[in-house]
PDB file of C-alpha atoms in Angstrom:
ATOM      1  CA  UNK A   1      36.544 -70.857 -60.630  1.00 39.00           C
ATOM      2  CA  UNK A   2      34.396 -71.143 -63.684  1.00 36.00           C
ATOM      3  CA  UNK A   3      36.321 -69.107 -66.290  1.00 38.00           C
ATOM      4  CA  UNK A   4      34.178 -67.983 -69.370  1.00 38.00           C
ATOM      5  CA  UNK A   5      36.702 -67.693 -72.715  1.00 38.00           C
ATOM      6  CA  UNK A   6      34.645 -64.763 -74.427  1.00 42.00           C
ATOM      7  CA  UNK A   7      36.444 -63.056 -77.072  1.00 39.00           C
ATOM      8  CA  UNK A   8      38.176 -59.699 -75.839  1.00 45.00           C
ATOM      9  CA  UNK A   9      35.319 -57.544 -75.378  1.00 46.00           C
ATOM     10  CA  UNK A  10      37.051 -54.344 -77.172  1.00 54.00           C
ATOM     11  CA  UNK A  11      34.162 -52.104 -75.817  1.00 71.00           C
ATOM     12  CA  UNK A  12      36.551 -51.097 -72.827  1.00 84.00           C
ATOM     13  CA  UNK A  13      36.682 -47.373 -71.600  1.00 92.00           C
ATOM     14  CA  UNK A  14      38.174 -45.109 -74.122  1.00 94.00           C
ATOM     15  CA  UNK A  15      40.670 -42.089 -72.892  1.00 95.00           C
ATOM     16  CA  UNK A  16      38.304 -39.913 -73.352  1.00 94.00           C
ATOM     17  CA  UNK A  17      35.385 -41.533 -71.908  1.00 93.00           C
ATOM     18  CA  UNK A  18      37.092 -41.446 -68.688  1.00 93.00           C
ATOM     19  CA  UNK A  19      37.677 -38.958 -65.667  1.00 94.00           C
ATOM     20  CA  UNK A  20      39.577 -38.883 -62.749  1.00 96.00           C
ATOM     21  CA  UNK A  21      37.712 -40.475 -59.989  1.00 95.00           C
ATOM     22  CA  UNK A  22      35.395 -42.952 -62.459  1.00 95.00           C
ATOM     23  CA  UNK A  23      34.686 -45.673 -60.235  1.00 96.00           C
ATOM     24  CA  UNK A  24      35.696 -49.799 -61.961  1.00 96.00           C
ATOM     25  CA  UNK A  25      32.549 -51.907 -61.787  1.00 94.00           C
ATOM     26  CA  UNK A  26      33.394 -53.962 -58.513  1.00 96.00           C
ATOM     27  CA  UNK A  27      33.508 -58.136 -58.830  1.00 97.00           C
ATOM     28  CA  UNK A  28      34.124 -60.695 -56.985  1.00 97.00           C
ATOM     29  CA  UNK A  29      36.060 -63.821 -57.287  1.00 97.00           C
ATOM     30  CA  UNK A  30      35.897 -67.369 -56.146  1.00 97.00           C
ATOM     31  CA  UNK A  31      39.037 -68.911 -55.031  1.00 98.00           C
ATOM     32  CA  UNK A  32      39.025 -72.613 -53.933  1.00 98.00           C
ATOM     33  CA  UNK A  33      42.017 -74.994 -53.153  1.00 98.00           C
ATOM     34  CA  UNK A  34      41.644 -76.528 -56.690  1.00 97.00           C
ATOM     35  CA  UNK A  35      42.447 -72.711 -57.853  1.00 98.00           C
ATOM     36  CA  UNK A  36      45.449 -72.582 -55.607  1.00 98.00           C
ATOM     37  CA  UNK A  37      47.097 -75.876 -57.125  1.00 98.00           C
ATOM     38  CA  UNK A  38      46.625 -74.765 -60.443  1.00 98.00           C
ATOM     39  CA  UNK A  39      48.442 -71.974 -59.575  1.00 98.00           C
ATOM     40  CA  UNK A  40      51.197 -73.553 -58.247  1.00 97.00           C
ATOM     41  CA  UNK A  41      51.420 -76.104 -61.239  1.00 97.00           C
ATOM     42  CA  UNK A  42      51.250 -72.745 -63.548  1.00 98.00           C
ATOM     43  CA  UNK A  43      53.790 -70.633 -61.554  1.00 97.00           C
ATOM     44  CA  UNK A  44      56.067 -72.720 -60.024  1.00 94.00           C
ATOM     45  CA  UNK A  45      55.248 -71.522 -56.487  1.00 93.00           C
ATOM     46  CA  UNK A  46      54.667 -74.912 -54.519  1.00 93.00           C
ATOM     47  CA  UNK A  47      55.596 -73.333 -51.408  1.00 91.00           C
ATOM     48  CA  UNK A  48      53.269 -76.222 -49.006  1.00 92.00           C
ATOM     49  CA  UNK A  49      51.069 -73.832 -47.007  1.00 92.00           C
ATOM     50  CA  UNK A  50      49.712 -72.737 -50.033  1.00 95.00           C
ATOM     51  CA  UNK A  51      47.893 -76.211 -50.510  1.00 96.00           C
ATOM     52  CA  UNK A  52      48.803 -78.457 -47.206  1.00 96.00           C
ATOM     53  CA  UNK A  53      46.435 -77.673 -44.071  1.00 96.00           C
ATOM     54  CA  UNK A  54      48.240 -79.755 -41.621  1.00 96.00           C
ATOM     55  CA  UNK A  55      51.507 -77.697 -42.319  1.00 93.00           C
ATOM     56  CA  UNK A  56      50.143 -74.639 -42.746  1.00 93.00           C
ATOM     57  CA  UNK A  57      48.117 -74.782 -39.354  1.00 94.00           C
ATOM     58  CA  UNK A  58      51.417 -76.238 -37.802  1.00 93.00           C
ATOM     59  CA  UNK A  59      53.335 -73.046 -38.518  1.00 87.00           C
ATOM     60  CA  UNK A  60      50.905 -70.719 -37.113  1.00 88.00           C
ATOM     61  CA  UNK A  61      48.427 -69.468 -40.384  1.00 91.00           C
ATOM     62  CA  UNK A  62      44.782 -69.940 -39.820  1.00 94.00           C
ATOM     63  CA  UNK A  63      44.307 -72.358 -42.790  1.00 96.00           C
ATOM     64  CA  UNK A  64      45.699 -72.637 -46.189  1.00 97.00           C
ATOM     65  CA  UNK A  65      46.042 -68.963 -47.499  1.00 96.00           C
ATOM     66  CA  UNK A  66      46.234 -68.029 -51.376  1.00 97.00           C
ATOM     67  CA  UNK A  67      49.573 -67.291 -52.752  1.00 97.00           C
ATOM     68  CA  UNK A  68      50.012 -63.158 -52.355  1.00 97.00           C
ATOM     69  CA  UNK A  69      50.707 -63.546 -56.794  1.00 98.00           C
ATOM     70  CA  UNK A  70      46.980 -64.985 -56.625  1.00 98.00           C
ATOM     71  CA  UNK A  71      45.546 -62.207 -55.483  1.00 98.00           C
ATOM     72  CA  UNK A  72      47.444 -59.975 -57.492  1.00 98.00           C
ATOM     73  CA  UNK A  73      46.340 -61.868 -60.634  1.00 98.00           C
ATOM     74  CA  UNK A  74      43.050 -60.823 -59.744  1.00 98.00           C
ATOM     75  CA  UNK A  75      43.214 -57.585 -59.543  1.00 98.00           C
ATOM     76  CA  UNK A  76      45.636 -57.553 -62.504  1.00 98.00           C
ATOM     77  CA  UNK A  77      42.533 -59.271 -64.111  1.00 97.00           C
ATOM     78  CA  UNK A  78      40.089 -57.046 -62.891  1.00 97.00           C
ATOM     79  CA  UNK A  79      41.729 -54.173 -64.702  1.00 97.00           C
ATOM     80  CA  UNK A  80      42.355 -56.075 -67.931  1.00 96.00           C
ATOM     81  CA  UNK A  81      39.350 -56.954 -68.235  1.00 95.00           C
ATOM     82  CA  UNK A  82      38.036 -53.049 -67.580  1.00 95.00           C
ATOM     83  CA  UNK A  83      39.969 -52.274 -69.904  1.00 94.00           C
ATOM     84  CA  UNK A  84      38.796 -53.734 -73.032  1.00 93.00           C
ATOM     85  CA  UNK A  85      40.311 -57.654 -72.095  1.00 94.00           C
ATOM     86  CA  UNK A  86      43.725 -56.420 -73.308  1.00 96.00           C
ATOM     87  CA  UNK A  87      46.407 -57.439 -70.840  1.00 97.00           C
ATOM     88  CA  UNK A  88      49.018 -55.907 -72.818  1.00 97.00           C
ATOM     89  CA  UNK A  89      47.399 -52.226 -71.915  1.00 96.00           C
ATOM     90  CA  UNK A  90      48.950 -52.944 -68.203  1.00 98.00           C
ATOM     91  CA  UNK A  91      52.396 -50.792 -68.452  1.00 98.00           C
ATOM     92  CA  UNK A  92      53.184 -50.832 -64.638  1.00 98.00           C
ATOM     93  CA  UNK A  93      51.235 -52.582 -62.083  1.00 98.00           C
ATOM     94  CA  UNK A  94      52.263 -52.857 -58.041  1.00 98.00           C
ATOM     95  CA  UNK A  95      50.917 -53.800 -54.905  1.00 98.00           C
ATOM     96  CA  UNK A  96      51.459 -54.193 -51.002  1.00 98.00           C
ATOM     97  CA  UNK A  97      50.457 -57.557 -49.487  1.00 97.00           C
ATOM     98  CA  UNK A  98      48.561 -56.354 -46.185  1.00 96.00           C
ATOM     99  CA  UNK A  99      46.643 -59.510 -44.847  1.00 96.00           C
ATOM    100  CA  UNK A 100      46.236 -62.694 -46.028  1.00 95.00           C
ATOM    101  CA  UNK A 101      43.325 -64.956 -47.707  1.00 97.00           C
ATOM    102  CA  UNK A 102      42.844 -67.662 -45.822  1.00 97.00           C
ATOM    103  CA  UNK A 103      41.033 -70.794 -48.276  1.00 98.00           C
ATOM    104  CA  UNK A 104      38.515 -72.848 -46.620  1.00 97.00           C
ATOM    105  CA  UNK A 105      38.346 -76.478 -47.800  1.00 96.00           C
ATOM    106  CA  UNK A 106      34.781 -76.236 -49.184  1.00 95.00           C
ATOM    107  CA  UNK A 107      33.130 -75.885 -52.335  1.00 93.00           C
ATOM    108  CA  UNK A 108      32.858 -71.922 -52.103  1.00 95.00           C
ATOM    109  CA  UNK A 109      36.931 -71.005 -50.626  1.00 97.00           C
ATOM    110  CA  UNK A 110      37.218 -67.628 -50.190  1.00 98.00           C
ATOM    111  CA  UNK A 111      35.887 -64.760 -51.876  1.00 98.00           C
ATOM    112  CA  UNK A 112      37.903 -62.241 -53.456  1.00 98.00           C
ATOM    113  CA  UNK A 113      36.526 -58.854 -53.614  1.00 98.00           C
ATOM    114  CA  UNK A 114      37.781 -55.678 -56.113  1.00 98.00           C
ATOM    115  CA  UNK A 115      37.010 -52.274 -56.241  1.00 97.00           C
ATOM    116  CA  UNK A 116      39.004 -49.661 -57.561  1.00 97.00           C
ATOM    117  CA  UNK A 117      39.000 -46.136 -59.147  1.00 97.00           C
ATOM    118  CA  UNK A 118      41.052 -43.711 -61.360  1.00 97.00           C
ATOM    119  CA  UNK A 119      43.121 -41.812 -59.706  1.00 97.00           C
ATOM    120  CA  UNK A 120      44.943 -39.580 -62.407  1.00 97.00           C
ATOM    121  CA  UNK A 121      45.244 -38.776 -66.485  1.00 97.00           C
ATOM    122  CA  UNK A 122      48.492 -38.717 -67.818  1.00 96.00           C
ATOM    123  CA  UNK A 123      49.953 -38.187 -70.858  1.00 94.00           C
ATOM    124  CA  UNK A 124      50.321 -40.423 -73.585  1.00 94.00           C
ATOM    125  CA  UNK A 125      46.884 -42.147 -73.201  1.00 96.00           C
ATOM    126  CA  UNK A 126      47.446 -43.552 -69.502  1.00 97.00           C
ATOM    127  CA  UNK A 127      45.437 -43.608 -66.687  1.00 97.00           C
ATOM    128  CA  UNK A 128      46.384 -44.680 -62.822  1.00 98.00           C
ATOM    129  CA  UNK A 129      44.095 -47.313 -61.512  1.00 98.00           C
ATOM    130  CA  UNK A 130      43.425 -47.846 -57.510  1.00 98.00           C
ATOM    131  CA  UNK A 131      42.910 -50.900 -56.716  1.00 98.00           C
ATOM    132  CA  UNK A 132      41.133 -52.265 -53.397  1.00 97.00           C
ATOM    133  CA  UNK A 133      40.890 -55.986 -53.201  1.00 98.00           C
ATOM    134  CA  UNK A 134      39.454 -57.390 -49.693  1.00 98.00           C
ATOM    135  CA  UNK A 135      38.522 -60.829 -48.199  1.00 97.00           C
ATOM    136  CA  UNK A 136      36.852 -61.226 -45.080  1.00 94.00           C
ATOM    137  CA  UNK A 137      36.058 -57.805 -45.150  1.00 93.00           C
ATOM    138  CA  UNK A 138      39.862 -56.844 -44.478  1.00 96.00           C
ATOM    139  CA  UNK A 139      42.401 -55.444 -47.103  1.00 97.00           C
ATOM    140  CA  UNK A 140      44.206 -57.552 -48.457  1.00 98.00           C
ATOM    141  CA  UNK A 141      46.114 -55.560 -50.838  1.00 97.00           C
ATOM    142  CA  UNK A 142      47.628 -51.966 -50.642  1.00 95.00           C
ATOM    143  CA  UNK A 143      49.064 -48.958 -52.274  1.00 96.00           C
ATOM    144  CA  UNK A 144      47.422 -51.552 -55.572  1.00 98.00           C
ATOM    145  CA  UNK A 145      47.869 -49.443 -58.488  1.00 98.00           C
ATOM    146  CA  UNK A 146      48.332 -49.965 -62.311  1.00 98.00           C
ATOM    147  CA  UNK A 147      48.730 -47.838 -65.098  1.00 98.00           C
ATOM    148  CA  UNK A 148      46.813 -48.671 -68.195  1.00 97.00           C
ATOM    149  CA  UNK A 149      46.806 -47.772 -71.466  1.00 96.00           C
ATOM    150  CA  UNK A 150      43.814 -46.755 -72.976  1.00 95.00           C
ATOM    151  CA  UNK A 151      42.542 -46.441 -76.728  1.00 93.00           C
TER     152      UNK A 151
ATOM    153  CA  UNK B   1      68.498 -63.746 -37.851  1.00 58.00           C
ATOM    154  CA  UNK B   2      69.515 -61.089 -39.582  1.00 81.00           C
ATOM    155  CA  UNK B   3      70.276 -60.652 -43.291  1.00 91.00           C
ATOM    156  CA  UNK B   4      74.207 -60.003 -44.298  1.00 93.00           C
ATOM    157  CA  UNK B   5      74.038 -56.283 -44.908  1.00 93.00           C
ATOM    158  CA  UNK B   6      76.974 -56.296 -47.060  1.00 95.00           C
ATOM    159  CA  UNK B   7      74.874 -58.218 -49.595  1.00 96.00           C
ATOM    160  CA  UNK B   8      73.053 -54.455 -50.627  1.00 97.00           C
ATOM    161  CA  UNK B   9      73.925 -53.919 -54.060  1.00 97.00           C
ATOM    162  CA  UNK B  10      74.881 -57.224 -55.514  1.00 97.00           C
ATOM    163  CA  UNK B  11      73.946 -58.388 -58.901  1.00 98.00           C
ATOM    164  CA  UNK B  12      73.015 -62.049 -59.772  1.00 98.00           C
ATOM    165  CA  UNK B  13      73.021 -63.110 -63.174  1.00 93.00           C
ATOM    166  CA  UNK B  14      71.759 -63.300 -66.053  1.00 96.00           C
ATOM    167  CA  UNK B  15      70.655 -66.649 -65.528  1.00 94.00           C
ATOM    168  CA  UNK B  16      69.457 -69.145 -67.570  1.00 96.00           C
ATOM    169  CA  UNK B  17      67.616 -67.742 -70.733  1.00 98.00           C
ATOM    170  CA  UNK B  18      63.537 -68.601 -70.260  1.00 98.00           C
ATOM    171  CA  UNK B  19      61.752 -68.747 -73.262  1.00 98.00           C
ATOM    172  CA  UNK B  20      58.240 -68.234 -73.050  1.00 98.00           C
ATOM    173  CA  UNK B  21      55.474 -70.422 -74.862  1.00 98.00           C
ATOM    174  CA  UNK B  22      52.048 -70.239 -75.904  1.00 98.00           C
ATOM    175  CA  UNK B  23      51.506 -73.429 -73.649  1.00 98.00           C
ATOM    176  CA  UNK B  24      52.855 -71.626 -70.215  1.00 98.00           C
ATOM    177  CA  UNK B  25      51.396 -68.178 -70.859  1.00 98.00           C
ATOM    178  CA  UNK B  26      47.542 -70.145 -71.522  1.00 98.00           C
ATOM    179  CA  UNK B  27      48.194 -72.234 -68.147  1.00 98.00           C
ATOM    180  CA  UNK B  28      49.006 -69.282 -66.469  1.00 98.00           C
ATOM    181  CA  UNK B  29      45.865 -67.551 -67.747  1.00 98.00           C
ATOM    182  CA  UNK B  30      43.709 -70.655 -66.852  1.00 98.00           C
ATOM    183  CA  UNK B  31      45.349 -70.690 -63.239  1.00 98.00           C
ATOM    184  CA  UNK B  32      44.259 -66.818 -62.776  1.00 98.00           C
ATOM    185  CA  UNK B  33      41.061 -67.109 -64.498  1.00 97.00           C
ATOM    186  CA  UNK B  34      42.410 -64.368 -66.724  1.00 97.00           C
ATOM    187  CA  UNK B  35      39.988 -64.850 -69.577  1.00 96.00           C
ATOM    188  CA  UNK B  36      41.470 -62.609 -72.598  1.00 96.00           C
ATOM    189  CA  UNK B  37      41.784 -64.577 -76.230  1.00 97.00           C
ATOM    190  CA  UNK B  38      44.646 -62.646 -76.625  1.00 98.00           C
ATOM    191  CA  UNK B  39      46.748 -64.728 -74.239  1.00 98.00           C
ATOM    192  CA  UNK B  40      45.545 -68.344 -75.935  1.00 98.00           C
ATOM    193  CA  UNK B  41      44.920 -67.166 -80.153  1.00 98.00           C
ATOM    194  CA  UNK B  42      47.626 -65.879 -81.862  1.00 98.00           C
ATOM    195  CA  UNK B  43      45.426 -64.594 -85.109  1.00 97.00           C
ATOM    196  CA  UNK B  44      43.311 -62.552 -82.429  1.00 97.00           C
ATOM    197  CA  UNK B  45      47.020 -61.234 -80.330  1.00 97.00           C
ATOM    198  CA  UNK B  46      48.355 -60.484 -84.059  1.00 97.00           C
ATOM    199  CA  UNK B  47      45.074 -58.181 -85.006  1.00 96.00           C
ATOM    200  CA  UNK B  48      45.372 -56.293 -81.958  1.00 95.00           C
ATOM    201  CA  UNK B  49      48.977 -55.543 -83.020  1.00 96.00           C
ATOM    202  CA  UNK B  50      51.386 -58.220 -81.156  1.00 97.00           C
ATOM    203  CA  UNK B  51      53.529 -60.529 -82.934  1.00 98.00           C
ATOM    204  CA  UNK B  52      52.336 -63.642 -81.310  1.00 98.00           C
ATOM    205  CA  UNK B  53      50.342 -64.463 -78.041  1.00 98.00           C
ATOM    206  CA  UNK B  54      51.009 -61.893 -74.900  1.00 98.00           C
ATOM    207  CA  UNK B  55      51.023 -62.983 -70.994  1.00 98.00           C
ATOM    208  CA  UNK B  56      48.988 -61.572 -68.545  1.00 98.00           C
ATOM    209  CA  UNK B  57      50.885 -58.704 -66.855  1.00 98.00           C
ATOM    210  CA  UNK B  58      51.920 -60.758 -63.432  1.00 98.00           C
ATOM    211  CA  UNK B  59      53.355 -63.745 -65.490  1.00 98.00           C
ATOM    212  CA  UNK B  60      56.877 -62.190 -65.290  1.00 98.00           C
ATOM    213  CA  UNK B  61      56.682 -63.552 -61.614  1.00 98.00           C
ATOM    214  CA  UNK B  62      57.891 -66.840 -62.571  1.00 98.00           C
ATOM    215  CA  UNK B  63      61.437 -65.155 -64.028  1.00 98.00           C
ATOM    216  CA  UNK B  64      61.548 -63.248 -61.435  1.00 97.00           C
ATOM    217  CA  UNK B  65      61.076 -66.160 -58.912  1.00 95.00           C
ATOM    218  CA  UNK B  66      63.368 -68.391 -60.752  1.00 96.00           C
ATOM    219  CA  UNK B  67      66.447 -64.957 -60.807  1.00 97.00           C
ATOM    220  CA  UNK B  68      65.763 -64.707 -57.091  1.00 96.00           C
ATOM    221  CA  UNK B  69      66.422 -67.881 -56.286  1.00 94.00           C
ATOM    222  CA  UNK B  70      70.595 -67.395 -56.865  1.00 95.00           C
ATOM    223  CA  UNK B  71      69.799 -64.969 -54.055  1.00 96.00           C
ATOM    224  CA  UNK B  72      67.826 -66.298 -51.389  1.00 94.00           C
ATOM    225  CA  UNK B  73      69.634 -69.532 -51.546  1.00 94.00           C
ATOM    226  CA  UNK B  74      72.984 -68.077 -51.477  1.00 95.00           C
ATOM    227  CA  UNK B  75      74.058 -69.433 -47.825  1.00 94.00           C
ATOM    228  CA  UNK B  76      76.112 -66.074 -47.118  1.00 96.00           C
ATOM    229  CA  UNK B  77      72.490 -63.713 -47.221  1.00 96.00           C
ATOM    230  CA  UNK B  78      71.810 -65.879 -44.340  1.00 93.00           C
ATOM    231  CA  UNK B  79      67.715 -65.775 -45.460  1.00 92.00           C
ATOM    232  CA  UNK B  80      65.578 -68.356 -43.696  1.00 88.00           C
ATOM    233  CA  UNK B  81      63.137 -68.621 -46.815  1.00 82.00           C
ATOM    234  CA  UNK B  82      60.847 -71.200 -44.027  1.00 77.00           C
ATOM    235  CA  UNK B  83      59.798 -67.655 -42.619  1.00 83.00           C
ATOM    236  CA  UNK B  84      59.420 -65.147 -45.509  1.00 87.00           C
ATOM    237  CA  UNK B  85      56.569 -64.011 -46.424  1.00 88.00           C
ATOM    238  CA  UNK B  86      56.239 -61.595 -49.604  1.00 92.00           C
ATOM    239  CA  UNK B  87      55.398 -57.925 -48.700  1.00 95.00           C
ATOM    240  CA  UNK B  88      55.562 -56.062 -51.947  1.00 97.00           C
ATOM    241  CA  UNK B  89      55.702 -56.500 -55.867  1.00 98.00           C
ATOM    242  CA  UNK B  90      55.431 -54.377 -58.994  1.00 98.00           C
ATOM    243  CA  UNK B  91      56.017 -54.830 -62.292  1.00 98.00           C
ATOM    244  CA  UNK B  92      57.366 -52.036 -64.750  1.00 98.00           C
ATOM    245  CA  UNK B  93      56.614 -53.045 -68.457  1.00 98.00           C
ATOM    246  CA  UNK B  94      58.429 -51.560 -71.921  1.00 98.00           C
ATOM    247  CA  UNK B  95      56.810 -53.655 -73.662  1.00 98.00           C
ATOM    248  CA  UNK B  96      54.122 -57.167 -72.900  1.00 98.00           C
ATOM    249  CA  UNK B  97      56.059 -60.580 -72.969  1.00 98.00           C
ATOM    250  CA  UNK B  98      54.695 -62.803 -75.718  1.00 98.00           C
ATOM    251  CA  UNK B  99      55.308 -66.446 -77.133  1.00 98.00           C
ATOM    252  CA  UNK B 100      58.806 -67.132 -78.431  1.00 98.00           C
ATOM    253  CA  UNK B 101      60.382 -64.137 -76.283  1.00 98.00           C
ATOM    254  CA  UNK B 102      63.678 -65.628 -74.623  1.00 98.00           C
ATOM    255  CA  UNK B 103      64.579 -63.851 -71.656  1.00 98.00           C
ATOM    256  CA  UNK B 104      67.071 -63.225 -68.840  1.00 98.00           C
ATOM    257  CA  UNK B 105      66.845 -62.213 -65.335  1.00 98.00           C
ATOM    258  CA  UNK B 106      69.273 -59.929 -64.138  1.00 98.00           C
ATOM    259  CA  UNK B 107      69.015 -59.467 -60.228  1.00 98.00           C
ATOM    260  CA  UNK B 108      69.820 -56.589 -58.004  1.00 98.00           C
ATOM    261  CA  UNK B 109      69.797 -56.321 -53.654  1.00 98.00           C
ATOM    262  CA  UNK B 110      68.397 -52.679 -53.674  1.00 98.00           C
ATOM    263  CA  UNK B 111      68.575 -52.777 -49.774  1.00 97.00           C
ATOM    264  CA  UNK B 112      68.384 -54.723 -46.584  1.00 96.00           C
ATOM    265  CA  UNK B 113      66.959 -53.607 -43.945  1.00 93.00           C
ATOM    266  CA  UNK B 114      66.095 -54.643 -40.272  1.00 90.00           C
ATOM    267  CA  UNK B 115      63.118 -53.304 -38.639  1.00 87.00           C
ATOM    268  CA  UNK B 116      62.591 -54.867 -35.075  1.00 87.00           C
ATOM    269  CA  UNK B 117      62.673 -58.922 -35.574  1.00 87.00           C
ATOM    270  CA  UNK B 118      62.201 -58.465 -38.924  1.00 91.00           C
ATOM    271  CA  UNK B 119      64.052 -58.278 -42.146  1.00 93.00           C
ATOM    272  CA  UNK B 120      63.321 -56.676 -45.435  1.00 95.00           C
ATOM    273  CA  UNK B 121      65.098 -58.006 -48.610  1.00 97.00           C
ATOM    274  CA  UNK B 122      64.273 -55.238 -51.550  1.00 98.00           C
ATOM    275  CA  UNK B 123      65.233 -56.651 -54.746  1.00 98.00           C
ATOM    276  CA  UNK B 124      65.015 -56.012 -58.770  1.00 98.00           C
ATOM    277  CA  UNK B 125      64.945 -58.210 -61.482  1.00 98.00           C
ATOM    278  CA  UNK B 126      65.446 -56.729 -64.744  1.00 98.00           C
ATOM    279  CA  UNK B 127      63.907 -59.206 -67.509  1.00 98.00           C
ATOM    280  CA  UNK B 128      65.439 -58.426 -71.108  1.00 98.00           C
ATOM    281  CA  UNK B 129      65.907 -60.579 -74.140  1.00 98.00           C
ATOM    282  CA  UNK B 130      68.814 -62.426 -75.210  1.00 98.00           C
ATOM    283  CA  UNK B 131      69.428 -59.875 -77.631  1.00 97.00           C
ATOM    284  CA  UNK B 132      69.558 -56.815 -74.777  1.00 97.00           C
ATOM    285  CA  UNK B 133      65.696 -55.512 -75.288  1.00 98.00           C
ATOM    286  CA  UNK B 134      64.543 -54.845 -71.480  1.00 98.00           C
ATOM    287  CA  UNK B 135      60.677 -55.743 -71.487  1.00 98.00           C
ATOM    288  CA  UNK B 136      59.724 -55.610 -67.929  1.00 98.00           C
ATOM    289  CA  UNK B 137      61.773 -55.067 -64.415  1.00 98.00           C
ATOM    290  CA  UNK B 138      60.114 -57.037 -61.500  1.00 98.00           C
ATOM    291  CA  UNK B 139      60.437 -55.210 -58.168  1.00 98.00           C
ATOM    292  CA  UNK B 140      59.739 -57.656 -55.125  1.00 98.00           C
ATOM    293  CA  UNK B 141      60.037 -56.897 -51.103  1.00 97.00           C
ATOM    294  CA  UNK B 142      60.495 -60.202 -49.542  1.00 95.00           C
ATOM    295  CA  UNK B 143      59.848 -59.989 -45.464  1.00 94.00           C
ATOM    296  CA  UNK B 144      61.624 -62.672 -43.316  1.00 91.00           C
ATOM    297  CA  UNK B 145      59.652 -63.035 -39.967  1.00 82.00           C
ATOM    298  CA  UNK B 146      61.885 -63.185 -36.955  1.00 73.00           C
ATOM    299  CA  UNK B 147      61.718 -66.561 -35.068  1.00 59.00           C
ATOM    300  CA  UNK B 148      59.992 -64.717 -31.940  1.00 50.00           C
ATOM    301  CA  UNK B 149      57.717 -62.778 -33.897  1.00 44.00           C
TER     302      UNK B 149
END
């Protein structure tokens, strides 16, 4: 995944600027085995059919599949970076794992895809996000929501 | 197999303080492709008002991971980790975790439960400092696969 470091953009959404039911702008995200190592090396998680075919196709998965915390990093990232690049706005964030990402060995992987929407204003400057995040064209996350803190 | 029910409302821990690092919170940013400067500058995490670098809101995994591994390895829970698979996870911040924080993980069985061949571990990890401030309390929903499913 090419990552661009751009300074936080600080032209997020504002509290105001924002309604129930305002749609995120949708992206999409790359993730190839050399994404799912550096994962592993950053979290700790070397658990082997996240980045060894032979065992993971020996114990019944399709092909390597992305650690579940992978995908929820992307859709923790999608909404950080929605909201202004400030990952400290994210107060509570939670998801449901409901299918897995398999990862190709190719140059492309998989393909991540987000969506989501606000679902409520609350007090205090906080909105609820939902979160859809597919692959394949099934869900791969559920009941994804975070609550953000906007300026 | 089945999890040992009796096992519902034990506490493991604190463990081992973890002290997070500039170093491990801009890996883990690299490794999600999380691209905000306020996870790798300090000067730019101090302007917008934190005392030093922050991590990326699903960082707190790794203490979590490391607390829960008193409990899944515990030989009595009787957990087959070969065939667990992770169904759930949340995070519940009072605050972000930032460089030089030095933490604890405090782990709770909230419930075990068997549905069919399967079995549900629901645990929490509260993640405070050395010092008693809670900052975030992980909430994960391990699944253990039964061996005919």
């Amino acid at each position: 995944m090419s990552a661009t470091y751009d300074s936080p953009t600080c032209d997020g959404p504002t509290y105001d600027s924002i309604a129930k039911g305002t749609e995120l702008p949708a992206r999409t995200y790359q993730v190839t085995r050399l994404d799912l190592i550096k994962y592993a090396g950053a979290s700790g998680d070397f658990n082997i059919i996240h980045w060894n075919e032979r065992v993971a196709r020996s114990v019944g998965l399709p092909n390597v599949i992305a650690h579940g915390m992978y995908t929820m990093a992307q859709a923790g990232r999608f909404v950080t970076e929605w909201a202004g690049g400030d990952p400290g706005a994210v107060t509570d964030f939670g998801v449901r794992f409901s299918a897995m990402v398999p990862v190709p060995d190719d140059d492309e992987g998989a393909t991540i895809e987000v969506s989501g929407k606000v679902l409520d204003k609350l007090a205090d400057n906080k909105v609820t996000v939902d979160i859809v995040a597919k692959a394949a064209g099934a869900k791969v996350l559920t009941r994804a929501r975070a609550t953000v803190r906007l300026p | 197999m089945a999890l040992n029910p009796e096992y519902a409302g034990r506490v493991f821990g604190p463990g081992e303080p973890y002290e997070v690092s500039r170093v491990k919170i801009a890996d883990f940013a690299d490794a999600i492709g999380e691209p905000s400067e306020l996870c790798r500058n300090r000067d730019a995490a101090v302007k917008a008002g934190y005392p030093d670098v922050i991590a990326p809101p699903t960082f707190a995994v790794i203490i979590d991971q490391l607390s829960l591994r008193a409990v899944i390895t515990d030989p009595g829970l009787g957990l087959d980790y070969s065939m667990v698979v992770h169904g759930e996870q949340s995070f519940s911040y009072t605050r972000p975790l930032h460089a030089g924080d030095v933490v604890v993980g405090t782990t709770t069985v909230e419930s075990i439960k068997a549905i069919g061949v399967l079995s549900m571990l629901v645990t929490s990890t509260s993640i405070d400092t050395v010092d008693g401030e809670h900052v975030c309390t992980a909430r994960s929903n391990l699944v253990e696969r039964g061996a005919d499913s």
